[in-house]
XYZ file of C-alpha atoms in Angstrom:
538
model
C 36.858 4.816 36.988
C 37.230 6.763 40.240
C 34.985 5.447 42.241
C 36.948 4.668 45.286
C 40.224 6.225 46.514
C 41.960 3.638 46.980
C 42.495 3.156 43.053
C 46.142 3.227 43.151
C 46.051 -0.073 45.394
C 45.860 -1.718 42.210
C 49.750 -2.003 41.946
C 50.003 -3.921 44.787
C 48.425 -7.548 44.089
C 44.692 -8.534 43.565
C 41.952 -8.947 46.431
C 41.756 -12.451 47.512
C 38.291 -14.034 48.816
C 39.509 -13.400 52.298
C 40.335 -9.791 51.905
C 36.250 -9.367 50.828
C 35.071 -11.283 53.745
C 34.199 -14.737 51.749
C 35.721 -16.973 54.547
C 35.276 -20.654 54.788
C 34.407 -21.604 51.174
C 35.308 -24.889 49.373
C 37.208 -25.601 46.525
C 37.711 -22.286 44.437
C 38.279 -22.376 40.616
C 40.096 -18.950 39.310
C 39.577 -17.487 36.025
C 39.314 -20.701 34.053
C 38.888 -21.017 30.184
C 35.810 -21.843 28.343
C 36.970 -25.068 27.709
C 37.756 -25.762 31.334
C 34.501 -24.293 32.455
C 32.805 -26.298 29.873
C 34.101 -29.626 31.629
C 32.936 -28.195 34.855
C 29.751 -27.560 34.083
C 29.140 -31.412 31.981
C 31.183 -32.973 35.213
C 28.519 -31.534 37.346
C 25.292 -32.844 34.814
C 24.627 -28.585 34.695
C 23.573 -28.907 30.883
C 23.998 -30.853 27.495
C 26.392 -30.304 24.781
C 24.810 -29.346 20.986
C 25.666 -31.158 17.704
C 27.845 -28.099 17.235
C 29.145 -28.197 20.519
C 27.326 -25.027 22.515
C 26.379 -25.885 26.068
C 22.405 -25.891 26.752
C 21.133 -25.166 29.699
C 17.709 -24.935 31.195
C 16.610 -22.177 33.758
C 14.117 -23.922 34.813
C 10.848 -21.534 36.382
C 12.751 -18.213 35.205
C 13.485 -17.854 31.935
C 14.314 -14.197 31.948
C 14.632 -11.636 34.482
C 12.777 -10.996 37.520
C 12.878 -6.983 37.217
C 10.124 -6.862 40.384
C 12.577 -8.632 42.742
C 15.300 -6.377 41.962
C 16.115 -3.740 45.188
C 18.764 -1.106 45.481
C 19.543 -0.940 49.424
C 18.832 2.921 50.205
C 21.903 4.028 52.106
C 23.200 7.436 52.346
C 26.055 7.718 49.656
C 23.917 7.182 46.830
C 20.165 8.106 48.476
C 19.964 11.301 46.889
C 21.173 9.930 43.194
C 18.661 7.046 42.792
C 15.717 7.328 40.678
C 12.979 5.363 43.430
C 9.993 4.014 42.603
C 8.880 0.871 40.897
C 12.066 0.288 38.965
C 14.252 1.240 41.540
C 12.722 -0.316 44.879
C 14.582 0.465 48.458
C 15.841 -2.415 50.538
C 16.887 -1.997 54.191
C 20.673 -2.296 54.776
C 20.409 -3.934 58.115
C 18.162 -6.530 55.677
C 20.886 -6.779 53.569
C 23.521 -7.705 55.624
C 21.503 -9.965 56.956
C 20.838 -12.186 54.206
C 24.312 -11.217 52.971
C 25.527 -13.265 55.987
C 23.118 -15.894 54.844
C 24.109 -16.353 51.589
C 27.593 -16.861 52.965
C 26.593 -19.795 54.969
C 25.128 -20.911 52.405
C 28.423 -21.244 50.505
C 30.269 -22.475 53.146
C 32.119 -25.576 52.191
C 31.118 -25.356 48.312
C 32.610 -25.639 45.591
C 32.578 -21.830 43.834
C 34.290 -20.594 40.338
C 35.219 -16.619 40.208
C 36.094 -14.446 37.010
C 37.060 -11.399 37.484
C 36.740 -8.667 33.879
C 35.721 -5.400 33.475
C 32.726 -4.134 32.495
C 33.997 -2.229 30.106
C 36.387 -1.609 26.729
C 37.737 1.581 27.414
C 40.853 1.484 29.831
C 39.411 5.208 31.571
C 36.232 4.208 32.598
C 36.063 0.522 32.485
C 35.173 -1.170 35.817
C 37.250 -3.883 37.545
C 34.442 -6.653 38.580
C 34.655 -10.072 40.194
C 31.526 -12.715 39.699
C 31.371 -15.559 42.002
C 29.240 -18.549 41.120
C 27.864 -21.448 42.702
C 27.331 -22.518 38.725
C 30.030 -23.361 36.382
C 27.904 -22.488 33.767
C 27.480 -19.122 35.270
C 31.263 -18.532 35.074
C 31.582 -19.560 32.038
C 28.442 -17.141 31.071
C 30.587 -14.234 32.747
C 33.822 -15.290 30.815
C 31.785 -15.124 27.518
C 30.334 -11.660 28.072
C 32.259 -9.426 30.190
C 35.848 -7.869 28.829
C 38.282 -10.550 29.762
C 41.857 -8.939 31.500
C 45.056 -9.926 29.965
C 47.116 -11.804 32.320
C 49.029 -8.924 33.453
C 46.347 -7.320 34.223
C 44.559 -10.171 36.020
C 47.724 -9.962 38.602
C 46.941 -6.537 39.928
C 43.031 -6.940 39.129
C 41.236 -5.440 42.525
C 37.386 -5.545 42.170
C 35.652 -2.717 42.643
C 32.370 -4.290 42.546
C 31.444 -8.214 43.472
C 28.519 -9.940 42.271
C 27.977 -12.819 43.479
C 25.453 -15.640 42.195
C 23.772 -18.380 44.253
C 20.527 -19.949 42.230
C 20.618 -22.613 44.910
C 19.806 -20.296 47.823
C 16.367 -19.074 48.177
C 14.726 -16.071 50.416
C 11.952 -16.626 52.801
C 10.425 -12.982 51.954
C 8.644 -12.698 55.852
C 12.402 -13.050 57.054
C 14.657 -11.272 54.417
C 11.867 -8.354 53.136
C 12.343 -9.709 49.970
C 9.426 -9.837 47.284
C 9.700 -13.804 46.979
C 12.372 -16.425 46.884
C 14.517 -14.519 43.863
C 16.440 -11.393 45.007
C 18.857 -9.206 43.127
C 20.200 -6.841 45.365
C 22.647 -3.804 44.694
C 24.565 -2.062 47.191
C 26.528 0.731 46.113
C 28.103 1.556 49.556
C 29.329 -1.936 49.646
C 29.659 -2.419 46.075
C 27.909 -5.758 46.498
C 25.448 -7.869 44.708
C 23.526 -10.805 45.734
C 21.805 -12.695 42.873
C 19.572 -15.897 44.623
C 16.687 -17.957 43.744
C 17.188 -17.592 39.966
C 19.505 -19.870 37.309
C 18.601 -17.124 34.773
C 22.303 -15.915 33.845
C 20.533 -12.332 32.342
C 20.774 -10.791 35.739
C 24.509 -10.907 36.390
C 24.744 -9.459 32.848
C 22.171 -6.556 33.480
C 23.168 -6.596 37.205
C 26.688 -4.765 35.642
C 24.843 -2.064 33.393
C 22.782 -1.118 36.304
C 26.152 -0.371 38.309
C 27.304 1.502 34.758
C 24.358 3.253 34.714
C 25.017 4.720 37.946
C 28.382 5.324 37.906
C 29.400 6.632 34.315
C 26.697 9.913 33.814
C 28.058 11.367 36.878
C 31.828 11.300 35.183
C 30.011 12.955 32.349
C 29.974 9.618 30.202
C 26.596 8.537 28.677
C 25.243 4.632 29.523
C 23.426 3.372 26.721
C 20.897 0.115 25.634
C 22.389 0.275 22.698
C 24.402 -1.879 20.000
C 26.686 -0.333 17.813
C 28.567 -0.676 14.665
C 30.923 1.267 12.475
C 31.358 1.114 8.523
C 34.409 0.836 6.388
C 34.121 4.821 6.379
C 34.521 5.416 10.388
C 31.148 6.297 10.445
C 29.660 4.782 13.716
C 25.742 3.906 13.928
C 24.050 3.325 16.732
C 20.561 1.157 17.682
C 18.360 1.689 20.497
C 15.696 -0.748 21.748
C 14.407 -3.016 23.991
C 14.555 -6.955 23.938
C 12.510 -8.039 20.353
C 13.124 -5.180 18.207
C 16.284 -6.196 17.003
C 19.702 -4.535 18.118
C 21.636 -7.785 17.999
C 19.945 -8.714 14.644
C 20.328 -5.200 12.925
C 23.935 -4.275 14.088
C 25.496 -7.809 13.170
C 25.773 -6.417 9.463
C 28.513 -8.662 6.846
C 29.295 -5.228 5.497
C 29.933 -2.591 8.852
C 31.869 -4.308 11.804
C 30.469 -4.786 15.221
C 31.516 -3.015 18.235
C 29.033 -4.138 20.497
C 25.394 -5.996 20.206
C 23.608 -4.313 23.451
C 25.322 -1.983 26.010
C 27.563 1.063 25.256
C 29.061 4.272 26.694
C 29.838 7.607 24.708
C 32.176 9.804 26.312
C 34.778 12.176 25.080
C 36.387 10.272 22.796
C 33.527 8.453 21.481
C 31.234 5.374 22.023
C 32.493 1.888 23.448
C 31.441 -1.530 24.164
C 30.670 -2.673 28.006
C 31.213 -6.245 27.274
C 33.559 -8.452 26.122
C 30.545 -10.761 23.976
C 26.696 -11.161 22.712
C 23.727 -12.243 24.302
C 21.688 -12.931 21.497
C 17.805 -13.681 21.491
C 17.610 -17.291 19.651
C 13.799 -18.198 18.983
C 12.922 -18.534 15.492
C 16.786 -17.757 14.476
C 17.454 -18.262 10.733
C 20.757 -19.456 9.130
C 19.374 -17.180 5.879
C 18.356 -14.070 8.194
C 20.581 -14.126 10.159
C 23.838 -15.534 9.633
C 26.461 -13.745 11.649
C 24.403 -14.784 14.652
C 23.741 -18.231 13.694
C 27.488 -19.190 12.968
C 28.307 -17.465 16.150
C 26.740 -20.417 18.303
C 29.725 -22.826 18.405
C 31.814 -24.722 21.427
C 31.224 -22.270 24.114
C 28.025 -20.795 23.525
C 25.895 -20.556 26.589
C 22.513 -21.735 24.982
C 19.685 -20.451 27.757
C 15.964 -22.624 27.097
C 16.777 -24.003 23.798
C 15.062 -27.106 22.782
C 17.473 -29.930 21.604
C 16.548 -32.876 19.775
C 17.312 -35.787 22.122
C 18.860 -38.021 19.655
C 20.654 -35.803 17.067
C 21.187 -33.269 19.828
C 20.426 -30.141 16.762
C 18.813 -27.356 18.642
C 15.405 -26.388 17.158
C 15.245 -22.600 17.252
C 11.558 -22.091 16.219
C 10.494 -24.472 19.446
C 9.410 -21.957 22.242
C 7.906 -24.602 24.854
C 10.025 -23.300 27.298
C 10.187 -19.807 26.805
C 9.871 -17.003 23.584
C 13.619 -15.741 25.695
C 15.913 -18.244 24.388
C 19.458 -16.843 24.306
C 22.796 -17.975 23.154
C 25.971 -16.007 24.957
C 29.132 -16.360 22.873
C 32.342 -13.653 23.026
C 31.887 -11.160 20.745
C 35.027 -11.923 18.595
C 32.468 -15.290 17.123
C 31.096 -12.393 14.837
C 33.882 -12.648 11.962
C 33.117 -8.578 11.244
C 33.682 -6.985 14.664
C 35.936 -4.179 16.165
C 38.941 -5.795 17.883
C 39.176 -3.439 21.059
C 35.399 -2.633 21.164
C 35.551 1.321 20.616
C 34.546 3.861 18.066
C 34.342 7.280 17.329
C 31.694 9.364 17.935
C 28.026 8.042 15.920
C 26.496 10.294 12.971
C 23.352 8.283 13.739
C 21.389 6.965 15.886
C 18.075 4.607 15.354
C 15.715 3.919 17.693
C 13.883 0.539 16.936
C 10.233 -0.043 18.135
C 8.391 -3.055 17.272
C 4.675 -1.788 17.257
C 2.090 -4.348 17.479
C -0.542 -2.038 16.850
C 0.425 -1.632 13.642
C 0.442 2.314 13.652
C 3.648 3.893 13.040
C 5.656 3.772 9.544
C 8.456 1.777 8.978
C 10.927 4.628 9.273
C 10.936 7.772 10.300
C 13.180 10.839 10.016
C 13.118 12.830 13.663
C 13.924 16.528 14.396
C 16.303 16.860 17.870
C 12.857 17.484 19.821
C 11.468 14.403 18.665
C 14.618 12.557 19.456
C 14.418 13.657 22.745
C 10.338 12.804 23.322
C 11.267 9.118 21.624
C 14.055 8.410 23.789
C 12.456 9.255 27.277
C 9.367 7.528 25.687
C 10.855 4.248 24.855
C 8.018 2.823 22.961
C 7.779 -0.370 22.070
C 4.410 -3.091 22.249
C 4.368 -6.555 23.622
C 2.506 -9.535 22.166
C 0.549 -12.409 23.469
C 2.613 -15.241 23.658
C 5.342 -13.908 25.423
C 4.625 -13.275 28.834
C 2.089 -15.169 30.473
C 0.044 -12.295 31.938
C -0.702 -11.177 28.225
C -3.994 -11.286 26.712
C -4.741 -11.401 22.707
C -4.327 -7.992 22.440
C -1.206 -6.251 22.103
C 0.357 -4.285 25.436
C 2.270 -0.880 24.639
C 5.975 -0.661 26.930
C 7.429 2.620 27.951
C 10.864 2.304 28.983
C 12.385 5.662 29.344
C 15.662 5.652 27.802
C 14.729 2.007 26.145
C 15.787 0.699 29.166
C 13.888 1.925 31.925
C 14.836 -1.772 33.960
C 18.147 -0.788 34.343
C 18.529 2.896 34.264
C 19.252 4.279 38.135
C 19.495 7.653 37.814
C 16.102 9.801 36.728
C 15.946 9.833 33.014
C 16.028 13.358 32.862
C 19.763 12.794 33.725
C 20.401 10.315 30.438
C 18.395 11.964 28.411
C 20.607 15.550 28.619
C 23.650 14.058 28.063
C 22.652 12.638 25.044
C 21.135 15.906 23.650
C 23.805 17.466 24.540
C 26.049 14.834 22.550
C 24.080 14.355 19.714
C 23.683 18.688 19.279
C 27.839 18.482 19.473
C 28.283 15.866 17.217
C 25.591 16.842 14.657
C 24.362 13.734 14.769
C 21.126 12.231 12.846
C 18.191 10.410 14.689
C 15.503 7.684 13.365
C 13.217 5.827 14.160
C 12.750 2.255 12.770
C 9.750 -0.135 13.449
C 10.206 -3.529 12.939
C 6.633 -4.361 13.957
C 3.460 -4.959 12.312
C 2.178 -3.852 8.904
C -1.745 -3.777 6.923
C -3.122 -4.271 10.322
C -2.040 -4.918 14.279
C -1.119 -8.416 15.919
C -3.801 -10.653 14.827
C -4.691 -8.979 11.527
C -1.393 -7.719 9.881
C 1.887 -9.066 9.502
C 5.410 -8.425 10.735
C 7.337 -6.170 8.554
C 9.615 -8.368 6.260
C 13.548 -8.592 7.821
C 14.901 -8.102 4.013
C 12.299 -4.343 3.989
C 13.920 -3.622 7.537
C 17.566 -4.109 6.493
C 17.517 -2.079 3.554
C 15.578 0.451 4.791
C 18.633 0.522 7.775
C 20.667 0.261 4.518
C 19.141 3.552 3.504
C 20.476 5.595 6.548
C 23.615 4.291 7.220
C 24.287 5.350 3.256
C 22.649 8.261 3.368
C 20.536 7.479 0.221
C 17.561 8.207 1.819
C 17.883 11.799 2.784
C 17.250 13.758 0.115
C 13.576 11.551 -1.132
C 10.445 12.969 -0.753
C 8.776 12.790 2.967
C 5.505 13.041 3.935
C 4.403 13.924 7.224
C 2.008 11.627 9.504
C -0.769 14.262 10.889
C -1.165 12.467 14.101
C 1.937 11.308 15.238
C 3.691 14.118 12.999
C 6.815 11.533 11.530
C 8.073 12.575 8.526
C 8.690 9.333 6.473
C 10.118 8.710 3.010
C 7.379 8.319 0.404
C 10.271 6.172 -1.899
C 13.260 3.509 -0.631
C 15.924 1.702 -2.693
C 15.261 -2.101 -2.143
C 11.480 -0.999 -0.210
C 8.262 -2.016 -1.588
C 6.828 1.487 -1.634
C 2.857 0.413 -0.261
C 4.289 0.019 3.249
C 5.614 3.392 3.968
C 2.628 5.026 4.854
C 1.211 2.511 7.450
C -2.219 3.658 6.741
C -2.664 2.372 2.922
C -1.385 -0.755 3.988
C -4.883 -1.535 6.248
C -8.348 -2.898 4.466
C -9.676 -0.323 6.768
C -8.476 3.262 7.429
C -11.133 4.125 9.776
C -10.112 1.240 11.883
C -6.389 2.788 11.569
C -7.121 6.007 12.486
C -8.772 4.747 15.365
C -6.026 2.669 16.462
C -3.785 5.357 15.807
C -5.520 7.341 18.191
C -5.838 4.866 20.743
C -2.049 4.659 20.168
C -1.215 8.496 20.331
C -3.583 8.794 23.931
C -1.384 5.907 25.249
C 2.144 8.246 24.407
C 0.350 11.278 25.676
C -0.721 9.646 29.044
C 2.693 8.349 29.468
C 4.737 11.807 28.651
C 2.915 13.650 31.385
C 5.179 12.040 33.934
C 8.213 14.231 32.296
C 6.437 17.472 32.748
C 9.305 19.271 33.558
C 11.167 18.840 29.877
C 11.253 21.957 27.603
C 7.900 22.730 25.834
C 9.454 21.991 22.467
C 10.283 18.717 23.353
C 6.614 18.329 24.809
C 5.784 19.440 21.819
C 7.156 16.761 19.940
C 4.674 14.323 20.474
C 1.646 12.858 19.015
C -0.954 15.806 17.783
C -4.349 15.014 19.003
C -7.488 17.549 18.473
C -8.898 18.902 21.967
């Protein structure tokens, strides 16, 4: 990945500490295994081992990200590139070295653990990247997700990006311009970023794909929130979505092999994994369900907010008194069916997932290249009360451009080309797949059945359910199959499905405003594509 030009310094020995300015720090554990980090992190009383050996740890007042105390520091090299607003809020460089010089006080004298990996599978564009922890568990996090270097290559590995992750160090926001004591900070001039305030190992993870996202469009190479998988045929699939619709759950499939459970690039060559493992969403996992997943969490697992019981020590997944984000981190090669290497070629499909609490859309839909397009700037998808505190009893409708809006820094104009532009080469197919609510919204229906999901998934990657009759939805205008192998047949068309369809259509509506009101901020997309939205009478 070119993005210095001093590349070729790589032959010539990896960057110490001291050659990035981290002076004056205490002991410093390199590159350590899992089981080393493991010790570590019980030596130091950071969690509590499993019956099955995964290390739990709690997060304590963040249990997931803090997306409104992440900055990008507005400097001149990438000023013009960023997409700024809400997402993407400025920070002050002088601020940032400031608290830069802080933070390195603050580790004077302590004890620190360092990985470098790559973010990363395939050897053109992956990313040399260092992670430096005040947390053994946070190392060991890093070691489990990001692509881990061979030892050759750790000899000559030179980072061209350094995050670094202090939980014990908080901002004072009148002093540092931060939002409160948490503060995620990216620097692309200094390829730098701070992580404070927050044990929450998600941002270190998501911290990397927001560097991706930046760097890899420009080279031509798409970023995606994506998992992907590939069947016995060569035929890759891939899943959009945001956290709860399930792109961990649906790609971990006994019968196609996993290249990668959440982030992915697709350049010339085709699509491959950014990291190296999973970071799986836990609450309410099932052995039956979901086995691949469940087997997965073994010695070495980073458990995140799961409940154990305190004499058996046998975590209880359906126990969300901490948080509905419980997460289990493991390397992907703990999924027996996965692609050794993390690449594929180039996908035939693609399925965006949408969990719709409203209870409005049909289970699957087939999408022309327009809608494709108005789906994937749209990023629909509906929260639910129980899962963020701020939520009422009624569900909340999410547009994430890109189903991933959090972590996209370019404008989504940008993503959203290259992917047309991919999928028109590649003559690939698009869907989309809700693995919501059914015979009513949250509160009166019920969630669509895992078992109806996977075979309707079944469906597409086979191809059996191209040539059934569709039917077209006269609001929303989704053409969806009126007959699926393995699908009870009543929950195709969402609409027979509720006691009342009056109090459908009216949802539906209510639904279809919401997508309208949010498209207008994309104005500047061709009229077909405009077009490709919900149909609504004047």
């Amino acid at each position: 990945m070119n993005v210095s030009s001093d590349r070729t310094t790589a032959k010539i020995g990896p960057l110490t500490l001291e050659d990035q300015g981290w002076l004056g720090l205490g002991p410093q554990h390199w590159n350590e295994s899992q089981a080393v980090l493991a010790e570590h992190a019980l030596r130091r009383s950071e969690g509590e081992l499993s019956d099955q050996g995964a290390l739990v740890f709690k997060t304590g007042k963040y249990t997931g990200r803090s997306p409104k105390d992440k900055f990008i520091v507005r400097e001149p090299s990438s000023e013009s590139e960023i997409d700024w607003g809400d997402v993407n809020a400025p920070f002050d460089p002088g601020r940032f070295d400031a608290l830069h010089q802080r933070v390195l006080e603050h580790l004077q004298g302590r004890e620190v653990w360092i990985q470098d990996s790559f973010g990363g599978t395939e050897p053109t564009h992956r990313l040399p990247i260092r992670v430096i922890c005040e947390r053994a568990y946070h190392a060991l996090f890093a070691h489990q997700l990001f692509v881990r270097p061979t030892a050759e290559e750790l000899a000559v590995h030179r980072p061209e990006f350094t995050i670094v992750a202090v939980p014990d160090f908080q901002a004072v926001p009148e002093r540092d311009g931060t939002r409160s004591e948490v503060f995620i900070l990216l620097n692309f001039a200094r390829r730098l970023v701070l992580i404070g305030g927050t044990q929450y190992a998600g941002e270190i993870k998501k911290s990397v794909f927001s560097i991706l996202n930046y760097l890899l469009p420009r080279q031509g190479v798409l970023s995606m929130h994506c998992s992907a998988n590939v069947g016995e045929a060569g035929d890759v699939a891939l899943f959009f979505g945001l956290s709860g619709t399930g792109k961990t759950t649906l790609s971990a499939d006994p019968v196609r092999a996993l290249i990668g459970d959440d982030e992915h690039g697709w350049g010339d060559d085709g699509v491959f994994n950014f990291e190296g493992g999973c970071y799986a969403k836990c609450i309410r996992l099932d052995r039956l369900n979901e086995p691949e997943i469940y087997e997965a969490i073994r010695f070495g697992t980073v458990l995140e907010n799961v409940v154990l019981d305190p004499k058996t020590r046998v975590p209880d997944f359906a126990d969300a008194s901490l948080t509905e984000n419980t997460r289990a981190a493991y390397p992907i090669e703990s999924i027996p069916n996965h692609v050794s290497g993390g690449q594929g070629g180039h996908p035939s499909r693609i399925i965006f997932l949408t969990c719709d609490a409203f209870g409005v859309l049909p289970p699957l839909s087939r999408l022309t290249p327009e809608q494709a397009m108005y789906h994937f700037l749209s990023g629909y998808t509906a929260k639910v009360a129980g899962t963020e505190l701020e939520l009422g009893q009624e569900p909340s409708a999410v547009f994430s451009a890109c189903f991933g809006a959090p972590f996209m820094t370019l404008p989504p104009n940008r993503y959203a080309a290259l992917l047309g532009a991919k999928m028109r080469r590649h003559n690939v197919e698009a869907w989309l797949l809700n693995t919501g609510w059914t015979g009513g919204g949250y509160g009166q229906g019920r969630r669509i059945p895992l078992r109806q999901t996977r075979a309707l998934v079944d469906a597409v990657l086979e191809g059996s359910i191209r040539d059934v009759s569709y039917a077209v939805d006269p609001i929303f205008g989704l053409a969806y199959p009126q007959a699926c192998p393995g699908v009870l047949t009543e929950i195709l068309d969402p609409r027979t499905t509720w006691p009342d369809p009056a109090a459908y259509d009216a949802q539906a509506t209510r639904l279809a405003q919401l997508f309208r009101k949010n498209f207008t901020r994309f104005n500047e997309v061709e009229p077909a594509i405009q077009a490709a939205g919900p149909r609504l009478d004047s």
